[in-house]
Amino acid sequence: MITRRETLTAAIGAAAFMALPISARASAVEASIASFTGGAQISDGGVTLIAPEIAENGESVPVEVDAPGATEILILATGNPTPEVVRVGFGDASGASRLSTRLRLGETQEVVALARMADGSILRGVAEVRVPIGGCGG
Amino acid sequence: MSDVRPRIRLPRSARAGEVVQVRTLVTHPMETGNRRDTDGTAIARQIINRFTCEYAGKVVIDAKLGISVSANPYFEFDVKVEESADFVFTWYDDDGSVYTQTESFELS
């Protein structure tokens, strides 16, 4: 027979177990953001991030980032164990600071796009993507 | 790797000064290094870690890829075309292989 106390203890144990990877992920996200911004302040807006509300397949989620005037873009999958997806610099022959690509998303999470503008300021766009079937190999 | 095939789509024609869309895909498993085979042995990471596109000798984009990019990495981006010139697409593999595809582009 399982007592209420045992159930509670198991639940606390599970919570403690889950907390570790989540905080490790959070620090990986923070480290990626810090390396991109170099400590510069982040402002919301100016970045259009188009992603599906619900991903049909977490192995391949189409995402488009449009950040007019940006010299560089960083896309982060904040819920993945390795959040940094792609970092793109736009050169002299670029026609627009826009990129479409496809991401792997392991679970429901926020996708974040950071854009470095020509004046050095950093802009951010965010999209929440629900992922019924994850894309990180189980 | 032998089964790596680039696919490029450029517009058929464009006028000087026009911004055109380029679509690229390369067949590649983008093995994350987090998976195990049926024997429980870890499968080594092997991904395309960098992709670049140049047009007329100038950089269009230079992308650094992580393991969260999907298999068969796909990129769509914009180029301002000023002249008839070559596009050079380059993919860099973790194993040191470099795959290059050149496409000539003619202004209409």
Coordinates of N, CA and C in Angstrom, one line a residue:
Chain A
M1 N 0.8 -1.2 0.0 CA 0.0 0.0 0.0 C 0.9 1.3 0.0
I2 N 0.5 2.2 -0.8 CA 1.3 3.4 -0.9 C 0.6 4.5 0.0
T3 N 1.4 5.0 0.9 CA 0.8 6.0 1.8 C 0.9 7.4 1.2
R4 N 0.2 8.3 1.8 CA 0.2 9.6 1.3 C 1.6 10.2 1.4
R5 N 2.3 9.9 2.5 CA 3.6 10.4 2.8 C 4.6 9.9 1.7
E6 N 4.5 8.6 1.3 CA 5.4 8.1 0.3 C 5.1 8.7 -1.0
T7 N 3.9 9.0 -1.4 CA 3.5 9.6 -2.6 C 4.2 11.0 -2.6
L8 N 4.0 11.7 -1.5 CA 4.5 13.1 -1.4 C 6.0 13.1 -1.6
T9 N 6.7 12.1 -0.9 CA 8.2 12.1 -0.9 C 8.6 11.8 -2.4
A10 N 7.9 10.9 -3.0 CA 8.3 10.5 -4.4 C 8.1 11.8 -5.3
A11 N 7.0 12.5 -5.1 CA 6.8 13.7 -5.9 C 7.9 14.7 -5.7
I12 N 8.3 14.9 -4.4 CA 9.3 15.9 -4.1 C 10.6 15.4 -4.8
G13 N 10.9 14.1 -4.7 CA 12.1 13.6 -5.3 C 12.1 13.8 -6.8
A14 N 10.9 13.6 -7.5 CA 10.8 13.8 -8.9 C 11.0 15.2 -9.2
A15 N 10.5 16.1 -8.4 CA 10.6 17.5 -8.7 C 12.1 18.0 -8.6
A16 N 12.8 17.4 -7.6 CA 14.2 17.7 -7.4 C 15.0 17.2 -8.6
F17 N 14.6 16.0 -9.1 CA 15.3 15.4 -10.2 C 15.1 16.3 -11.5
M18 N 13.9 16.7 -11.7 CA 13.6 17.5 -12.9 C 14.2 18.9 -12.8
A19 N 14.4 19.4 -11.6 CA 14.9 20.8 -11.5 C 16.3 21.0 -12.0
L20 N 17.1 19.9 -11.9 CA 18.5 20.0 -12.2 C 18.7 20.3 -13.7
P21 N 18.1 19.4 -14.6 CA 18.3 19.7 -16.0 C 17.7 21.1 -16.4
I22 N 16.6 21.4 -15.8 CA 16.0 22.7 -16.2 C 16.9 23.9 -15.9
S23 N 17.5 23.9 -14.7 CA 18.4 25.0 -14.4 C 19.7 24.9 -15.2
A24 N 20.1 23.7 -15.6 CA 21.3 23.6 -16.4 C 21.0 24.2 -17.8
R25 N 19.8 23.9 -18.3 CA 19.4 24.5 -19.6 C 19.3 26.0 -19.5
A26 N 18.7 26.5 -18.4 CA 18.6 28.0 -18.2 C 19.9 28.6 -18.3
S27 N 20.9 28.0 -17.7 CA 22.3 28.6 -17.7 C 22.9 28.5 -19.0
A28 N 22.6 27.4 -19.8 CA 23.1 27.3 -21.2 C 22.5 28.4 -22.0
V29 N 21.2 28.7 -21.8 CA 20.6 29.8 -22.6 C 21.2 31.1 -22.2
E30 N 21.4 31.3 -20.9 CA 22.0 32.6 -20.4 C 23.4 32.8 -21.0
A31 N 24.2 31.7 -21.0 CA 25.5 31.8 -21.6 C 25.5 32.1 -23.0
S32 N 24.6 31.5 -23.8 CA 24.5 31.8 -25.3 C 24.2 33.3 -25.5
I33 N 23.2 33.7 -24.7 CA 22.7 35.1 -24.8 C 23.9 36.1 -24.5
A34 N 24.6 35.8 -23.4 CA 25.7 36.7 -22.9 C 26.8 36.7 -24.0
S35 N 27.1 35.6 -24.6 CA 28.2 35.5 -25.6 C 27.8 36.3 -26.8
F36 N 26.5 36.3 -27.1 CA 26.0 37.1 -28.3 C 25.9 38.6 -28.1
T37 N 25.4 38.9 -26.9 CA 25.1 40.4 -26.6 C 26.4 41.1 -26.1
G38 N 27.3 40.3 -25.5 CA 28.4 40.9 -24.8 C 28.0 41.8 -23.7
G39 N 26.8 41.5 -23.1 CA 26.4 42.3 -22.0 C 25.5 43.5 -22.3
A40 N 25.3 43.7 -23.7 CA 24.4 44.8 -24.1 C 23.0 44.5 -23.7
Q41 N 22.2 45.6 -23.5 CA 20.8 45.5 -23.1 C 20.0 45.0 -24.3
I42 N 19.0 44.2 -23.9 CA 18.1 43.6 -25.0 C 16.8 44.3 -25.0
S43 N 16.3 44.7 -26.2 CA 15.0 45.4 -26.3 C 14.1 44.4 -27.1
D44 N 12.8 44.4 -26.7 CA 11.8 43.6 -27.4 C 11.3 44.4 -28.6
G45 N 11.0 43.7 -29.7 CA 10.4 44.3 -30.9 C 11.5 44.5 -31.9
G46 N 11.0 44.7 -33.2 CA 11.9 44.9 -34.3 C 12.4 43.6 -34.9
V47 N 12.0 42.5 -34.3 CA 12.4 41.2 -34.8 C 11.1 40.4 -35.0
T48 N 10.8 40.0 -36.3 CA 9.7 39.2 -36.5 C 10.1 37.7 -36.5
L49 N 9.5 36.9 -35.6 CA 9.9 35.5 -35.6 C 8.6 34.7 -35.9
I50 N 8.6 34.1 -37.0 CA 7.4 33.3 -37.4 C 7.7 31.8 -37.2
A51 N 6.9 31.2 -36.4 CA 7.0 29.8 -36.1 C 5.6 29.2 -35.9
P52 N 5.4 27.9 -36.1 CA 4.0 27.4 -35.9 C 3.6 27.4 -34.4
E53 N 2.3 27.6 -34.1 CA 1.9 27.5 -32.7 C 2.1 26.1 -32.2
I54 N 1.7 25.1 -33.1 CA 1.9 23.7 -32.8 C 2.7 23.1 -33.8
A55 N 3.8 22.5 -33.4 CA 4.7 21.8 -34.4 C 4.2 20.4 -34.7
E56 N 4.0 20.2 -36.0 CA 3.5 18.8 -36.4 C 4.5 17.8 -36.1
N57 N 5.8 18.2 -36.3 CA 6.9 17.2 -36.1 C 8.1 18.0 -35.5
G58 N 8.4 17.6 -34.2 CA 9.5 18.3 -33.5 C 10.9 18.2 -34.2
E59 N 11.0 17.2 -35.1 CA 12.3 17.0 -35.8 C 12.5 18.1 -36.8
S60 N 11.5 18.7 -37.3 CA 11.6 19.7 -38.3 C 10.6 20.8 -38.2
V61 N 10.9 21.9 -37.5 CA 10.0 22.9 -37.3 C 10.4 24.2 -38.1
P62 N 9.6 24.6 -39.0 CA 10.0 25.8 -39.9 C 9.9 27.0 -39.1
V63 N 11.0 27.8 -39.1 CA 11.1 29.1 -38.4 C 11.7 30.1 -39.3
E64 N 11.1 31.3 -39.3 CA 11.6 32.4 -40.1 C 11.8 33.6 -39.2
V65 N 13.0 34.2 -39.4 CA 13.4 35.4 -38.6 C 13.6 36.5 -39.6
D66 N 13.0 37.7 -39.3 CA 13.2 38.8 -40.1 C 13.5 40.0 -39.2
A67 N 14.7 40.5 -39.4 CA 15.1 41.6 -38.5 C 15.8 42.7 -39.3
P68 N 14.9 43.6 -39.9 CA 15.5 44.6 -40.9 C 16.6 45.4 -40.2
G69 N 17.7 45.5 -40.9 CA 18.9 46.3 -40.4 C 19.8 45.5 -39.5
A70 N 19.5 44.2 -39.2 CA 20.4 43.4 -38.4 C 21.7 43.0 -39.2
T71 N 22.8 42.9 -38.5 CA 24.0 42.4 -39.1 C 24.2 40.9 -38.7
E72 N 23.6 40.5 -37.6 CA 23.7 39.1 -37.2 C 22.5 38.7 -36.4
I73 N 22.1 37.4 -36.5 CA 21.0 36.9 -35.8 C 21.4 35.6 -35.1
L74 N 20.8 35.4 -33.9 CA 21.0 34.2 -33.2 C 19.7 33.6 -32.9
I75 N 19.5 32.3 -33.2 CA 18.2 31.6 -32.9 C 18.5 30.6 -31.8
L76 N 17.6 30.7 -30.7 CA 17.8 29.8 -29.5 C 16.5 29.0 -29.3
A77 N 16.7 27.7 -29.1 CA 15.6 26.8 -28.7 C 15.8 26.6 -27.2
T78 N 15.1 27.4 -26.5 CA 15.4 27.6 -25.0 C 15.1 26.3 -24.2
G79 N 14.3 25.4 -24.8 CA 14.0 24.2 -24.1 C 14.8 23.0 -24.5
N80 N 15.7 23.1 -25.4 CA 16.6 22.0 -25.8 C 17.9 22.0 -25.0
P81 N 18.4 20.8 -24.8 CA 19.7 20.7 -24.0 C 20.8 21.5 -24.5
T82 N 20.9 21.7 -25.9 CA 21.8 22.6 -26.5 C 21.0 23.6 -27.2
P83 N 20.8 24.8 -26.5 CA 19.9 25.8 -27.0 C 20.3 26.5 -28.3
E84 N 21.6 26.7 -28.5 CA 22.0 27.5 -29.6 C 21.8 26.8 -30.9
V85 N 20.9 27.2 -31.7 CA 20.5 26.6 -33.0 C 21.4 27.0 -34.1
V86 N 21.4 28.3 -34.4 CA 22.1 28.8 -35.5 C 22.4 30.3 -35.3
R87 N 23.6 30.7 -35.7 CA 24.0 32.1 -35.6 C 24.5 32.5 -37.0
V88 N 23.8 33.5 -37.5 CA 24.0 33.9 -38.9 C 24.5 35.4 -39.0
G89 N 25.5 35.6 -39.7 CA 26.0 36.9 -40.1 C 25.6 37.2 -41.5
F90 N 25.1 38.5 -41.7 CA 24.8 38.9 -43.1 C 25.9 39.8 -43.7
G91 N 26.3 39.4 -44.9 CA 27.4 40.1 -45.5 C 27.0 41.2 -46.5
D92 N 27.9 41.7 -47.3 CA 27.7 42.8 -48.2 C 26.7 42.5 -49.3
A93 N 26.6 41.2 -49.7 CA 25.7 40.9 -50.8 C 24.3 40.5 -50.3
S94 N 24.1 40.5 -49.0 CA 22.8 40.1 -48.5 C 21.7 41.2 -48.9
G95 N 20.5 40.6 -49.2 CA 19.5 41.5 -49.7 C 18.5 41.9 -48.6
A96 N 18.5 41.2 -47.5 CA 17.6 41.4 -46.3 C 18.1 40.6 -45.2
S97 N 17.9 41.2 -44.0 CA 18.4 40.4 -42.8 C 17.3 39.5 -42.4
R98 N 17.1 38.4 -43.2 CA 16.0 37.5 -43.0 C 16.6 36.1 -43.3
L99 N 16.1 35.1 -42.5 CA 16.5 33.7 -42.6 C 15.4 32.8 -42.3
S100 N 15.2 31.8 -43.2 CA 14.2 30.8 -42.9 C 15.0 29.5 -42.7
T101 N 14.7 28.7 -41.7 CA 15.4 27.4 -41.5 C 14.4 26.5 -40.8
R102 N 15.0 25.3 -40.5 CA 14.1 24.3 -39.8 C 14.9 23.8 -38.5
L103 N 14.1 23.7 -37.4 CA 14.7 23.4 -36.1 C 14.3 22.1 -35.6
R104 N 15.1 21.5 -34.7 CA 14.6 20.4 -33.9 C 14.2 20.9 -32.6
L105 N 13.0 20.6 -32.1 CA 12.5 21.0 -30.8 C 12.2 19.8 -30.0
G106 N 12.8 19.6 -28.8 CA 12.6 18.4 -28.0 C 11.3 18.4 -27.3
E107 N 10.8 19.6 -27.0 CA 9.5 19.7 -26.2 C 8.9 21.1 -26.4
T108 N 7.8 21.3 -25.9 CA 7.1 22.6 -25.9 C 8.0 23.6 -25.3
Q109 N 8.2 24.7 -26.0 CA 9.2 25.7 -25.5 C 9.1 27.1 -26.2
E110 N 9.8 28.0 -25.7 CA 10.0 29.3 -26.4 C 11.1 29.3 -27.3
V111 N 10.9 29.7 -28.5 CA 12.0 30.0 -29.5 C 12.3 31.5 -29.4
V112 N 13.6 31.8 -29.3 CA 14.0 33.2 -29.1 C 14.9 33.5 -30.3
A113 N 14.7 34.7 -30.9 CA 15.6 35.2 -31.9 C 16.2 36.5 -31.4
L114 N 17.5 36.6 -31.4 CA 18.2 37.9 -31.0 C 18.8 38.5 -32.3
A115 N 18.8 39.8 -32.4 CA 19.4 40.4 -33.6 C 20.3 41.5 -33.2
R116 N 21.5 41.5 -33.7 CA 22.4 42.6 -33.5 C 22.3 43.6 -34.6
M117 N 21.9 44.9 -34.2 CA 21.7 45.9 -35.2 C 23.1 46.6 -35.5
A118 N 23.1 47.4 -36.6 CA 24.3 48.0 -37.0 C 24.9 48.9 -35.9
D119 N 24.0 49.5 -35.1 CA 24.5 50.4 -34.0 C 25.0 49.6 -32.8
G120 N 24.9 48.3 -32.8 CA 25.3 47.5 -31.7 C 24.2 47.1 -30.7
S121 N 23.1 47.7 -30.9 CA 22.0 47.3 -30.0 C 21.4 45.9 -30.3
I122 N 20.8 45.3 -29.3 CA 20.3 44.0 -29.5 C 18.7 44.0 -29.4
L123 N 18.1 43.4 -30.3 CA 16.6 43.3 -30.3 C 16.2 41.8 -30.2
R124 N 15.0 41.6 -29.7 CA 14.6 40.2 -29.4 C 13.2 39.9 -29.9
G125 N 13.0 38.8 -30.5 CA 11.6 38.3 -30.9 C 11.5 36.9 -30.2
V126 N 10.2 36.6 -29.8 CA 10.0 35.3 -29.1 C 8.7 34.7 -29.7
A127 N 8.7 33.3 -29.8 CA 7.5 32.6 -30.2 C 7.5 31.3 -29.4
E128 N 6.2 31.0 -28.9 CA 6.0 29.8 -28.1 C 5.6 28.7 -29.1
V129 N 6.2 27.6 -29.1 CA 5.9 26.5 -30.0 C 5.5 25.3 -29.1
R130 N 4.3 24.8 -29.4 CA 3.9 23.5 -28.7 C 4.4 22.3 -29.5
V131 N 5.0 21.4 -28.8 CA 5.6 20.2 -29.5 C 5.0 18.9 -28.9
P132 N 3.9 18.4 -29.6 CA 3.4 17.1 -29.0 C 4.3 15.9 -29.2
I133 N 5.1 15.9 -30.2 CA 6.1 14.8 -30.4 C 7.5 15.4 -30.6
G134 N 8.3 15.1 -29.6 CA 9.6 15.8 -29.6 C 10.6 15.4 -30.7
G135 N 11.6 16.2 -30.8 CA 12.5 16.0 -32.0 C 14.0 15.7 -31.6
C136 N 14.2 15.2 -30.4 CA 15.6 15.0 -30.0 C 15.9 13.5 -29.8
G137 N 15.3 12.7 -30.7 CA 15.6 11.2 -30.7 C 15.0 10.5 -29.5
G138 N 13.8 10.9 -29.1 CA 13.1 10.2 -28.0 C 13.3 11.0 -26.7
Chain B
M1 N 31.6 11.8 -45.8 CA 30.3 11.1 -46.1 C 30.0 11.2 -47.5
S2 N 29.5 10.1 -48.1 CA 29.3 10.0 -49.5 C 27.9 10.5 -50.0
D3 N 26.9 10.4 -49.1 CA 25.6 10.7 -49.5 C 25.1 12.1 -49.3
V4 N 26.1 13.0 -49.2 CA 25.8 14.4 -49.0 C 25.6 15.1 -50.4
R5 N 24.3 15.5 -50.6 CA 24.0 16.2 -51.9 C 23.4 17.6 -51.6
P6 N 24.0 18.6 -52.2 CA 23.4 19.9 -52.1 C 22.3 20.1 -53.1
R7 N 21.3 20.9 -52.7 CA 20.3 21.3 -53.6 C 20.1 22.8 -53.5
I8 N 20.1 23.5 -54.6 CA 20.1 24.9 -54.6 C 18.9 25.4 -55.5
R9 N 18.1 26.4 -55.1 CA 17.2 27.0 -56.0 C 17.4 28.5 -56.1
L10 N 17.8 28.9 -57.3 CA 18.0 30.3 -57.6 C 16.8 30.8 -58.5
P11 N 16.5 32.0 -58.5 CA 15.5 32.5 -59.5 C 16.0 32.4 -60.9
R12 N 15.1 32.1 -61.8 CA 15.5 32.0 -63.3 C 16.1 33.3 -63.8
S13 N 15.5 34.4 -63.4 CA 16.0 35.7 -63.9 C 15.7 36.8 -62.9
A14 N 16.5 37.8 -63.0 CA 16.3 39.0 -62.2 C 17.0 40.2 -62.8
R15 N 16.5 41.3 -62.4 CA 17.1 42.6 -62.9 C 18.2 43.1 -61.9
A16 N 19.1 43.8 -62.5 CA 20.2 44.4 -61.6 C 19.5 45.2 -60.5
G17 N 20.0 45.0 -59.3 CA 19.5 45.7 -58.1 C 18.4 45.0 -57.4
E18 N 17.9 44.0 -58.0 CA 16.7 43.3 -57.4 C 17.2 42.4 -56.2
V19 N 16.3 42.2 -55.3 CA 16.6 41.3 -54.1 C 15.9 40.0 -54.5
V20 N 16.6 38.9 -54.5 CA 16.1 37.6 -54.9 C 16.2 36.6 -53.7
Q21 N 15.4 35.6 -53.8 CA 15.3 34.6 -52.7 C 16.1 33.4 -53.2
V22 N 17.0 32.9 -52.3 CA 17.8 31.7 -52.5 C 17.4 30.6 -51.5
R23 N 17.2 29.4 -52.0 CA 16.8 28.3 -51.1 C 17.9 27.2 -51.2
T24 N 18.4 26.7 -50.1 CA 19.4 25.7 -50.2 C 19.1 24.5 -49.2
L25 N 19.4 23.4 -49.6 CA 19.3 22.2 -48.7 C 20.4 21.3 -49.0
V26 N 20.9 20.6 -47.9 CA 22.0 19.6 -48.2 C 21.5 18.4 -47.4
T27 N 21.6 17.2 -48.1 CA 21.2 16.0 -47.4 C 22.3 15.6 -46.4
H28 N 21.9 15.5 -45.2 CA 22.9 15.2 -44.1 C 22.1 14.8 -42.8
P29 N 22.5 13.8 -42.1 CA 21.7 13.3 -41.0 C 21.8 14.3 -39.8
M30 N 22.8 15.2 -39.7 CA 23.0 16.0 -38.5 C 22.9 15.2 -37.2
E31 N 23.8 14.3 -37.1 CA 23.8 13.4 -35.9 C 24.2 14.2 -34.7
T32 N 23.3 14.2 -33.7 CA 23.5 15.1 -32.5 C 24.6 14.7 -31.6
G33 N 24.9 13.4 -31.5 CA 25.8 12.9 -30.5 C 25.1 12.5 -29.2
N34 N 23.8 12.8 -29.2 CA 23.0 12.4 -28.0 C 22.3 11.1 -28.1
R35 N 22.3 10.5 -29.3 CA 21.6 9.2 -29.5 C 22.5 8.0 -29.3
R36 N 21.8 6.9 -29.0 CA 22.5 5.6 -28.9 C 21.9 4.6 -29.9
D37 N 22.8 3.7 -30.3 CA 22.3 2.7 -31.2 C 21.6 1.6 -30.5
T38 N 21.2 0.5 -31.1 CA 20.4 -0.5 -30.5 C 21.2 -1.3 -29.4
D39 N 22.6 -1.3 -29.5 CA 23.4 -1.9 -28.5 C 23.7 -1.0 -27.3
G40 N 23.2 0.2 -27.4 CA 23.4 1.2 -26.3 C 24.7 2.0 -26.4
T41 N 25.4 1.8 -27.6 CA 26.6 2.6 -27.8 C 26.3 4.0 -28.3
A42 N 26.9 5.0 -27.7 CA 26.7 6.3 -28.2 C 27.1 6.5 -29.6
I43 N 26.2 7.2 -30.4 CA 26.5 7.5 -31.8 C 27.2 8.9 -31.8
A44 N 28.4 9.0 -32.3 CA 29.2 10.2 -32.3 C 28.5 11.3 -33.0
R45 N 28.7 12.5 -32.5 CA 28.2 13.7 -33.2 C 28.8 13.9 -34.6
Q46 N 28.0 14.1 -35.5 CA 28.5 14.6 -36.8 C 27.5 15.5 -37.5
I47 N 27.8 16.7 -37.5 CA 26.8 17.7 -38.1 C 27.6 18.6 -39.1
I48 N 26.8 19.3 -39.9 CA 27.3 20.4 -40.7 C 27.4 21.6 -39.7
N49 N 28.6 22.1 -39.4 CA 28.7 23.1 -38.4 C 28.8 24.5 -38.9
R50 N 28.9 24.6 -40.2 CA 29.0 26.0 -40.8 C 28.5 25.9 -42.3
F51 N 27.8 27.0 -42.6 CA 27.3 27.1 -44.0 C 27.5 28.5 -44.5
T52 N 28.1 28.7 -45.7 CA 28.3 30.0 -46.2 C 27.8 30.1 -47.6
C53 N 27.4 31.3 -48.0 CA 27.0 31.6 -49.4 C 27.7 32.9 -49.8
E54 N 28.4 32.8 -50.9 CA 29.0 34.0 -51.5 C 28.4 34.3 -52.9
Y55 N 28.3 35.6 -53.2 CA 27.9 35.9 -54.6 C 28.8 37.0 -55.1
A56 N 29.3 36.8 -56.3 CA 30.3 37.8 -56.9 C 31.4 38.1 -55.9
G57 N 31.9 37.1 -55.2 CA 33.0 37.2 -54.3 C 32.7 37.9 -53.0
K58 N 31.4 38.2 -52.8 CA 31.1 38.9 -51.5 C 30.2 38.0 -50.7
V59 N 30.3 38.1 -49.4 CA 29.6 37.2 -48.5 C 28.1 37.6 -48.5
V60 N 27.2 36.6 -48.6 CA 25.8 36.8 -48.4 C 25.4 36.5 -47.0
I61 N 25.6 35.2 -46.6 CA 25.5 34.8 -45.2 C 26.6 33.9 -44.8
D62 N 26.8 33.9 -43.5 CA 27.8 33.0 -42.9 C 27.2 32.5 -41.6
A63 N 26.8 31.2 -41.6 CA 26.0 30.6 -40.5 C 26.8 29.6 -39.8
K64 N 26.7 29.7 -38.4 CA 27.3 28.7 -37.6 C 26.2 27.8 -37.0
L65 N 26.2 26.5 -37.3 CA 25.1 25.6 -36.9 C 25.4 24.8 -35.7
G66 N 24.3 24.6 -34.9 CA 24.4 23.7 -33.7 C 23.6 22.4 -34.0
I67 N 23.5 21.6 -33.0 CA 22.9 20.3 -33.2 C 21.4 20.4 -33.3
S68 N 20.8 21.6 -32.9 CA 19.3 21.7 -33.0 C 18.8 22.2 -34.4
V69 N 19.7 22.2 -35.4 CA 19.3 22.4 -36.7 C 18.8 21.0 -37.2
S70 N 17.7 21.0 -37.9 CA 17.1 19.7 -38.4 C 18.1 19.0 -39.4
A71 N 17.8 17.7 -39.5 CA 18.5 16.9 -40.5 C 18.2 17.5 -41.9
N72 N 19.2 17.4 -42.8 CA 19.1 18.0 -44.1 C 18.9 19.5 -44.0
P73 N 19.9 20.2 -43.4 CA 19.7 21.6 -43.1 C 19.3 22.4 -44.3
Y74 N 18.2 23.2 -44.0 CA 17.6 24.0 -45.0 C 17.7 25.5 -44.7
F75 N 18.1 26.3 -45.6 CA 18.2 27.8 -45.4 C 17.6 28.5 -46.6
E76 N 16.8 29.5 -46.3 CA 16.3 30.4 -47.3 C 16.7 31.8 -46.9
F77 N 17.2 32.6 -47.9 CA 17.7 33.9 -47.5 C 17.6 34.8 -48.8
D78 N 18.0 36.1 -48.6 CA 17.8 37.0 -49.7 C 19.2 37.6 -50.2
V79 N 19.3 37.8 -51.5 CA 20.5 38.3 -52.0 C 20.2 39.5 -53.0
K80 N 21.0 40.5 -52.9 CA 20.8 41.6 -53.8 C 21.7 41.4 -55.0
V81 N 21.2 41.2 -56.2 CA 22.0 40.9 -57.4 C 22.2 42.1 -58.2
E82 N 23.5 42.4 -58.4 CA 23.9 43.6 -59.2 C 24.5 43.2 -60.6
E83 N 24.9 42.0 -60.7 CA 25.6 41.6 -61.9 C 25.5 40.1 -62.2
S84 N 25.8 39.6 -63.4 CA 25.9 38.2 -63.7 C 27.2 37.6 -63.0
A85 N 27.0 36.7 -62.1 CA 28.2 36.2 -61.3 C 27.9 34.9 -60.7
D86 N 28.9 34.3 -60.2 CA 28.7 33.0 -59.6 C 28.3 33.1 -58.1
F87 N 27.4 32.1 -57.8 CA 27.1 31.9 -56.4 C 28.0 30.7 -55.9
V88 N 28.6 30.8 -54.8 CA 29.4 29.7 -54.2 C 28.8 29.3 -52.8
F89 N 28.3 28.1 -52.7 CA 27.7 27.6 -51.5 C 28.7 26.6 -50.9
T90 N 29.0 26.7 -49.6 CA 29.9 25.8 -48.9 C 29.4 25.3 -47.6
W91 N 29.4 24.0 -47.4 CA 29.0 23.3 -46.2 C 30.2 22.7 -45.5
Y92 N 30.4 22.9 -44.2 CA 31.5 22.4 -43.5 C 31.1 21.3 -42.5
D93 N 31.6 20.1 -42.7 CA 31.2 18.9 -41.9 C 32.1 18.8 -40.7
D94 N 31.6 18.2 -39.6 CA 32.4 17.9 -38.4 C 33.6 17.0 -38.7
D95 N 33.5 16.2 -39.7 CA 34.6 15.2 -40.0 C 35.7 15.9 -40.9
G96 N 35.5 17.2 -41.1 CA 36.6 17.9 -41.9 C 36.2 18.0 -43.3
S97 N 35.2 17.3 -43.8 CA 34.8 17.4 -45.2 C 34.3 18.8 -45.5
V98 N 34.5 19.3 -46.7 CA 34.0 20.6 -47.1 C 33.3 20.3 -48.5
Y99 N 32.0 20.7 -48.5 CA 31.2 20.4 -49.7 C 30.9 21.8 -50.4
T100 N 31.3 22.0 -51.6 CA 31.1 23.2 -52.3 C 30.3 23.0 -53.6
Q101 N 29.4 24.0 -53.8 CA 28.6 23.9 -55.0 C 28.6 25.4 -55.6
T102 N 28.9 25.4 -56.9 CA 29.0 26.7 -57.6 C 27.8 26.8 -58.6
E103 N 27.1 27.9 -58.6 CA 26.0 28.1 -59.6 C 26.2 29.4 -60.3
S104 N 26.2 29.4 -61.6 CA 26.3 30.6 -62.3 C 25.0 31.3 -62.4
F105 N 25.0 32.6 -62.3 CA 23.7 33.3 -62.3 C 23.8 34.4 -63.4
E106 N 22.8 34.5 -64.2 CA 22.8 35.5 -65.3 C 21.6 36.5 -65.1
L107 N 22.0 37.8 -65.1 CA 20.9 38.8 -65.1 C 20.1 38.7 -66.4
S108 N 18.8 39.1 -66.3 CA 18.0 39.1 -67.5 C 18.1 40.4 -68.2

